């Protein structure tokens, strides 16, 4: 029998129990910075060194982080489901946990890209990207991260996956940032939606919606066991 398709939208909350700070749990400050200073094209124009340093620190932190039971439960679901993880996170904890099909909607901490040609993307070796690090066209490299006000290149792919979901989950995201937050509207009516967040985001009520007000590291392993046993 064909495997059911499980599509999961994750946000910063799924990595919280791995020690990575979320964005909106601290008054709009992100590790002490105004997000617009460090995560927008305007911020980059204003102070490239600050932005590079900010992401260098995030990268350093991400190297030390380990997947938690929430990430591991999503990987385990691949035993019986065709799982697609659509994550807003730029860490690689889903991959480290063993998830094999991860769409990084907002880019990756571990890649740089050219400021002259956005198709030029490179792996970052080690933790540091510096002023003066250049692409093959001799322009400064920036983090390959989708900043506020920028296009989300993988959005069409994420929508297509969502439209095929048999089961959909929303885990650890405040659903404040579009277009990612709009993905929920593409879930087929017959597919159940599970929302897991200790501080549940506002979502339109519909039938077949399960709101679970709990941490991902607690709720996801339980839900995964339930779903795996039901197959
Ligand atoms: N388990 C599950 N959810 C949690 C946990 C936990 N242990 N801890 C916190 N949360 C929830 C919070 O209640 C909140 O709803 O995680 C959510 C985090 O929300 P945000 O900080 O807004 O993060 P996110 O939704 O991923 O942000 C989206 O905004 O800044 C941009 O591009 C950035 O990808 C990011 C996007």
GROMACS .gro file of C-alpha atoms and ligand atoms in nm:
model
  267
    1UNK     CA    1   0.000   0.000   0.000
    2UNK     CA    2   0.123   0.347  -0.076
    3UNK     CA    3   0.252   0.540   0.221
    4UNK     CA    4   0.050   0.832   0.350
    5UNK     CA    5   0.204   1.172   0.297
    6UNK     CA    6   0.282   1.361   0.615
    7UNK     CA    7   0.383   1.725   0.574
    8UNK     CA    8   0.519   1.916   0.873
    9UNK     CA    9   0.573   2.292   0.897
   10UNK     CA   10   0.826   2.368   1.171
   11UNK     CA   11   0.952   2.688   1.326
   12UNK     CA   12   1.196   2.805   1.588
   13UNK     CA   13   1.001   2.634   1.868
   14UNK     CA   14   1.107   2.286   1.760
   15UNK     CA   15   1.471   2.381   1.819
   16UNK     CA   16   1.405   2.562   2.149
   17UNK     CA   17   1.465   2.247   2.354
   18UNK     CA   18   1.799   2.210   2.173
   19UNK     CA   19   1.905   2.547   2.319
   20UNK     CA   20   1.846   2.768   2.013
   21UNK     CA   21   1.654   3.085   2.099
   22UNK     CA   22   1.321   3.150   1.925
   23UNK     CA   23   1.254   3.487   1.762
   24UNK     CA   24   0.945   3.626   1.926
   25UNK     CA   25   0.962   3.494   2.280
   26UNK     CA   26   1.180   3.787   2.391
   27UNK     CA   27   1.008   4.113   2.299
   28UNK     CA   28   1.112   4.115   1.935
   29UNK     CA   29   1.475   4.105   2.030
   30UNK     CA   30   1.673   3.819   1.891
   31UNK     CA   31   1.977   3.739   2.103
   32UNK     CA   32   1.985   4.107   2.196
   33UNK     CA   33   1.941   4.245   1.843
   34UNK     CA   34   1.660   4.417   1.663
   35UNK     CA   35   1.572   4.159   1.394
   36UNK     CA   36   1.562   4.427   1.126
   37UNK     CA   37   1.925   4.517   1.199
   38UNK     CA   38   2.048   4.164   1.143
   39UNK     CA   39   1.790   4.001   0.916
   40UNK     CA   40   1.698   4.245   0.642
   41UNK     CA   41   1.861   4.380   0.326
   42UNK     CA   42   1.856   4.726   0.489
   43UNK     CA   43   2.044   4.595   0.791
   44UNK     CA   44   2.299   4.437   0.559
   45UNK     CA   45   2.347   4.764   0.367
   46UNK     CA   46   2.398   4.947   0.693
   47UNK     CA   47   2.644   4.718   0.865
   48UNK     CA   48   2.773   4.407   0.691
   49UNK     CA   49   3.024   4.329   0.966
   50UNK     CA   50   2.749   4.323   1.229
   51UNK     CA   51   2.528   4.094   1.019
   52UNK     CA   52   2.815   3.857   0.940
   53UNK     CA   53   2.915   3.844   1.304
   54UNK     CA   54   2.557   3.783   1.413
   55UNK     CA   55   2.525   3.479   1.186
   56UNK     CA   56   2.874   3.360   1.280
   57UNK     CA   57   2.756   3.347   1.640
   58UNK     CA   58   2.437   3.164   1.538
   59UNK     CA   59   2.647   2.915   1.340
   60UNK     CA   60   2.880   2.858   1.633
   61UNK     CA   61   2.579   2.796   1.856
   62UNK     CA   62   2.419   2.563   1.600
   63UNK     CA   63   2.735   2.350   1.585
   64UNK     CA   64   2.693   2.275   1.955
   65UNK     CA   65   2.321   2.201   1.940
   66UNK     CA   66   2.186   1.850   1.919
   67UNK     CA   67   1.849   1.732   1.789
   68UNK     CA   68   1.588   1.684   2.061
   69UNK     CA   69   1.311   1.421   2.089
   70UNK     CA   70   1.086   1.638   1.868
   71UNK     CA   71   1.327   1.629   1.573
   72UNK     CA   72   1.392   1.259   1.633
   73UNK     CA   73   1.021   1.175   1.634
   74UNK     CA   74   0.975   1.336   1.291
   75UNK     CA   75   1.265   1.130   1.157
   76UNK     CA   76   1.114   0.815   1.303
   77UNK     CA   77   0.785   0.879   1.126
   78UNK     CA   78   0.969   0.808   0.798
   79UNK     CA   79   0.950   0.438   0.890
   80UNK     CA   80   0.587   0.433   0.783
   81UNK     CA   81   0.505   0.769   0.625
   82UNK     CA   82   0.634   0.971   0.332
   83UNK     CA   83   0.743   1.271   0.538
   84UNK     CA   84   0.825   1.617   0.407
   85UNK     CA   85   0.955   1.867   0.662
   86UNK     CA   86   0.908   2.229   0.560
   87UNK     CA   87   1.114   2.424   0.807
   88UNK     CA   88   1.155   2.796   0.866
   89UNK     CA   89   1.467   2.715   1.066
   90UNK     CA   90   1.815   2.772   0.932
   91UNK     CA   91   1.976   2.515   1.161
   92UNK     CA   92   2.021   2.157   1.038
   93UNK     CA   93   1.879   1.973   1.337
   94UNK     CA   94   1.614   1.797   1.127
   95UNK     CA   95   1.884   1.648   0.903
   96UNK     CA   96   2.099   1.561   1.204
   97UNK     CA   97   1.803   1.377   1.352
   98UNK     CA   98   1.771   1.173   1.032
   99UNK     CA   99   1.496   1.347   0.835
  100UNK     CA  100   1.577   1.296   0.467
  101UNK     CA  101   1.334   1.532   0.296
  102UNK     CA  102   1.372   1.883   0.439
  103UNK     CA  103   1.279   2.207   0.262
  104UNK     CA  104   1.459   2.503   0.416
  105UNK     CA  105   1.214   2.782   0.335
  106UNK     CA  106   1.430   3.052   0.494
  107UNK     CA  107   1.768   2.922   0.382
  108UNK     CA  108   2.058   2.765   0.566
  109UNK     CA  109   2.310   2.886   0.822
  110UNK     CA  110   2.570   2.664   0.662
  111UNK     CA  111   2.564   2.818   0.316
  112UNK     CA  112   2.684   3.149   0.178
  113UNK     CA  113   2.575   3.312  -0.142
  114UNK     CA  114   2.703   3.575  -0.379
  115UNK     CA  115   2.572   3.931  -0.351
  116UNK     CA  116   2.617   3.968  -0.728
  117UNK     CA  117   2.443   3.650  -0.843
  118UNK     CA  118   2.206   3.471  -0.610
  119UNK     CA  119   2.240   3.143  -0.797
  120UNK     CA  120   2.597   3.117  -0.666
  121UNK     CA  121   2.565   2.929  -0.337
  122UNK     CA  122   2.852   2.772  -0.144
  123UNK     CA  123   2.892   2.560   0.169
  124UNK     CA  124   3.046   2.746   0.463
  125UNK     CA  125   3.335   2.551   0.606
  126UNK     CA  126   3.371   2.607   0.978
  127UNK     CA  127   3.177   2.871   1.165
  128UNK     CA  128   3.298   3.196   1.017
  129UNK     CA  129   3.201   3.404   0.714
  130UNK     CA  130   3.412   3.720   0.696
  131UNK     CA  131   3.419   4.060   0.531
  132UNK     CA  132   3.639   4.007   0.226
  133UNK     CA  133   3.519   3.649   0.161
  134UNK     CA  134   3.418   3.668  -0.204
  135UNK     CA  135   3.240   3.465  -0.469
  136UNK     CA  136   3.390   3.368  -0.802
  137UNK     CA  137   3.258   3.696  -0.945
  138UNK     CA  138   3.452   3.884  -0.681
  139UNK     CA  139   3.160   4.011  -0.476
  140UNK     CA  140   3.116   3.982  -0.100
  141UNK     CA  141   2.950   3.664   0.025
  142UNK     CA  142   2.644   3.691   0.250
  143UNK     CA  143   2.460   3.424   0.449
  144UNK     CA  144   2.221   3.224   0.228
  145UNK     CA  145   1.927   3.321   0.442
  146UNK     CA  146   1.594   3.466   0.337
  147UNK     CA  147   1.566   3.799   0.516
  148UNK     CA  148   1.260   4.013   0.587
  149UNK     CA  149   1.133   4.163   0.265
  150UNK     CA  150   1.302   3.904   0.043
  151UNK     CA  151   1.143   3.646  -0.188
  152UNK     CA  152   1.101   3.292  -0.059
  153UNK     CA  153   1.230   3.088  -0.354
  154UNK     CA  154   1.110   2.749  -0.226
  155UNK     CA  155   0.756   2.864  -0.152
  156UNK     CA  156   0.601   2.711  -0.467
  157UNK     CA  157   0.757   2.376  -0.384
  158UNK     CA  158   0.629   2.402  -0.025
  159UNK     CA  159   0.276   2.480  -0.148
  160UNK     CA  160   0.282   2.184  -0.388
  161UNK     CA  161   0.387   1.950  -0.105
  162UNK     CA  162   0.121   2.090   0.128
  163UNK     CA  163  -0.153   2.041  -0.131
  164UNK     CA  164  -0.071   1.669  -0.138
  165UNK     CA  165  -0.072   1.617   0.239
  166UNK     CA  166  -0.275   1.335   0.393
  167UNK     CA  167  -0.177   1.462   0.738
  168UNK     CA  168  -0.038   1.807   0.821
  169UNK     CA  169   0.144   1.927   1.133
  170UNK     CA  170   0.240   2.276   1.250
  171UNK     CA  171   0.510   2.266   1.517
  172UNK     CA  172   0.672   2.550   1.711
  173UNK     CA  173   0.590   2.848   1.496
  174UNK     CA  174   0.403   3.165   1.588
  175UNK     CA  175   0.266   3.182   1.230
  176UNK     CA  176   0.346   3.553   1.227
  177UNK     CA  177   0.563   3.551   0.917
  178UNK     CA  178   0.425   3.524   0.565
  179UNK     CA  179   0.427   3.360   0.319
  180UNK     CA  180   0.519   3.057   0.536
  181UNK     CA  181   0.224   3.113   0.770
  182UNK     CA  182  -0.015   3.093   0.474
  183UNK     CA  183   0.078   2.731   0.396
  184UNK     CA  184  -0.194   2.608   0.633
  185UNK     CA  185  -0.455   2.736   0.386
  186UNK     CA  186  -0.333   2.489   0.122
  187UNK     CA  187  -0.393   2.179   0.335
  188UNK     CA  188  -0.662   1.961   0.173
  189UNK     CA  189  -0.991   1.967   0.367
  190UNK     CA  190  -0.979   1.594   0.435
  191UNK     CA  191  -0.634   1.602   0.597
  192UNK     CA  192  -0.616   1.634   0.975
  193UNK     CA  193  -0.402   1.921   1.106
  194UNK     CA  194  -0.209   1.885   1.433
  195UNK     CA  195  -0.079   2.207   1.589
  196UNK     CA  196   0.185   2.163   1.860
  197UNK     CA  197   0.301   2.467   2.057
  198UNK     CA  198   0.295   2.549   2.430
  199UNK     CA  199   0.166   2.891   2.330
  200UNK     CA  200  -0.070   2.799   2.047
  201UNK     CA  201  -0.067   3.031   1.745
  202UNK     CA  202  -0.390   3.174   1.608
  203UNK     CA  203  -0.524   2.940   1.342
  204UNK     CA  204  -0.861   2.935   1.172
  205UNK     CA  205  -1.085   2.672   1.324
  206UNK     CA  206  -1.181   2.386   1.097
  207UNK     CA  207  -1.289   2.026   1.135
  208UNK     CA  208  -1.017   1.772   1.188
  209UNK     CA  209  -0.795   2.017   1.374
  210UNK     CA  210  -0.605   1.900   1.684
  211UNK     CA  211  -0.456   2.172   1.904
  212UNK     CA  212  -0.187   2.039   2.137
  213UNK     CA  213  -0.063   2.294   2.388
  214UNK     CA  214   0.264   2.126   2.479
  215UNK     CA  215   0.637   2.138   2.403
  216UNK     CA  216   0.747   1.969   2.081
  217UNK     CA  217   0.991   1.744   2.266
  218UNK     CA  218   0.704   1.601   2.470
  219UNK     CA  219   0.410   1.606   2.229
  220UNK     CA  220   0.580   1.492   1.907
  221UNK     CA  221   0.714   1.158   2.037
  222UNK     CA  222   0.367   1.079   2.175
  223UNK     CA  223   0.189   1.176   1.855
  224UNK     CA  224   0.444   0.989   1.642
  225UNK     CA  225   0.389   0.668   1.841
  226UNK     CA  226   0.014   0.707   1.801
  227UNK     CA  227   0.037   0.760   1.425
  228UNK     CA  228   0.289   0.480   1.374
  229UNK     CA  229   0.071   0.235   1.566
  230UNK     CA  230  -0.239   0.331   1.370
  231UNK     CA  231  -0.084   0.242   1.032
  232LIG     N1  232   0.805   2.340   2.156
  232LIG     C1  233   0.719   2.389   2.062
  232LIG     N2  234   0.700   2.520   2.042
  232LIG     C2  235   0.769   2.606   2.118
  232LIG     C3  236   0.859   2.564   2.218
  232LIG     C4  237   0.875   2.423   2.236
  232LIG     N3  238   0.957   2.374   2.328
  232LIG     N4  239   0.913   2.675   2.275
  232LIG     C5  240   0.858   2.781   2.214
  232LIG     N5  241   0.772   2.742   2.119
  232LIG     C6  242   0.689   2.822   2.027
  232LIG     C7  243   0.649   2.960   2.076
  232LIG     O1  244   0.536   2.951   2.159
  232LIG     C8  245   0.621   3.031   1.945
  232LIG     O2  246   0.485   3.013   1.905
  232LIG     O3  247   0.764   2.845   1.911
  232LIG     C9  248   0.712   2.958   1.844
  232LIG    C10  249   0.827   3.039   1.796
  232LIG     O4  250   0.780   3.147   1.721
  232LIG     P1  251   0.880   3.251   1.653
  232LIG     O5  252   0.984   3.287   1.753
  232LIG     O6  253   0.798   3.359   1.595
  232LIG     O7  254   0.953   3.165   1.541
  232LIG     P2  255   0.904   3.130   1.393
  232LIG     O8  256   0.756   3.118   1.386
  232LIG     O9  257   0.985   3.013   1.349
  232LIG    O10  258   0.950   3.257   1.312
  232LIG    C11  259   0.929   3.260   1.174
  232LIG    O11  260   1.046   3.468   1.151
  232LIG    O12  261   1.230   3.595   1.218
  232LIG    C12  262   1.174   3.520   1.117
  232LIG    O13  263   1.281   3.409   0.942
  232LIG    C13  264   1.260   3.403   1.081
  232LIG    O14  265   1.203   3.175   1.033
  232LIG    C14  266   1.176   3.284   1.118
  232LIG    C15  267   1.037   3.337   1.104
   0.00000   0.00000   0.00000
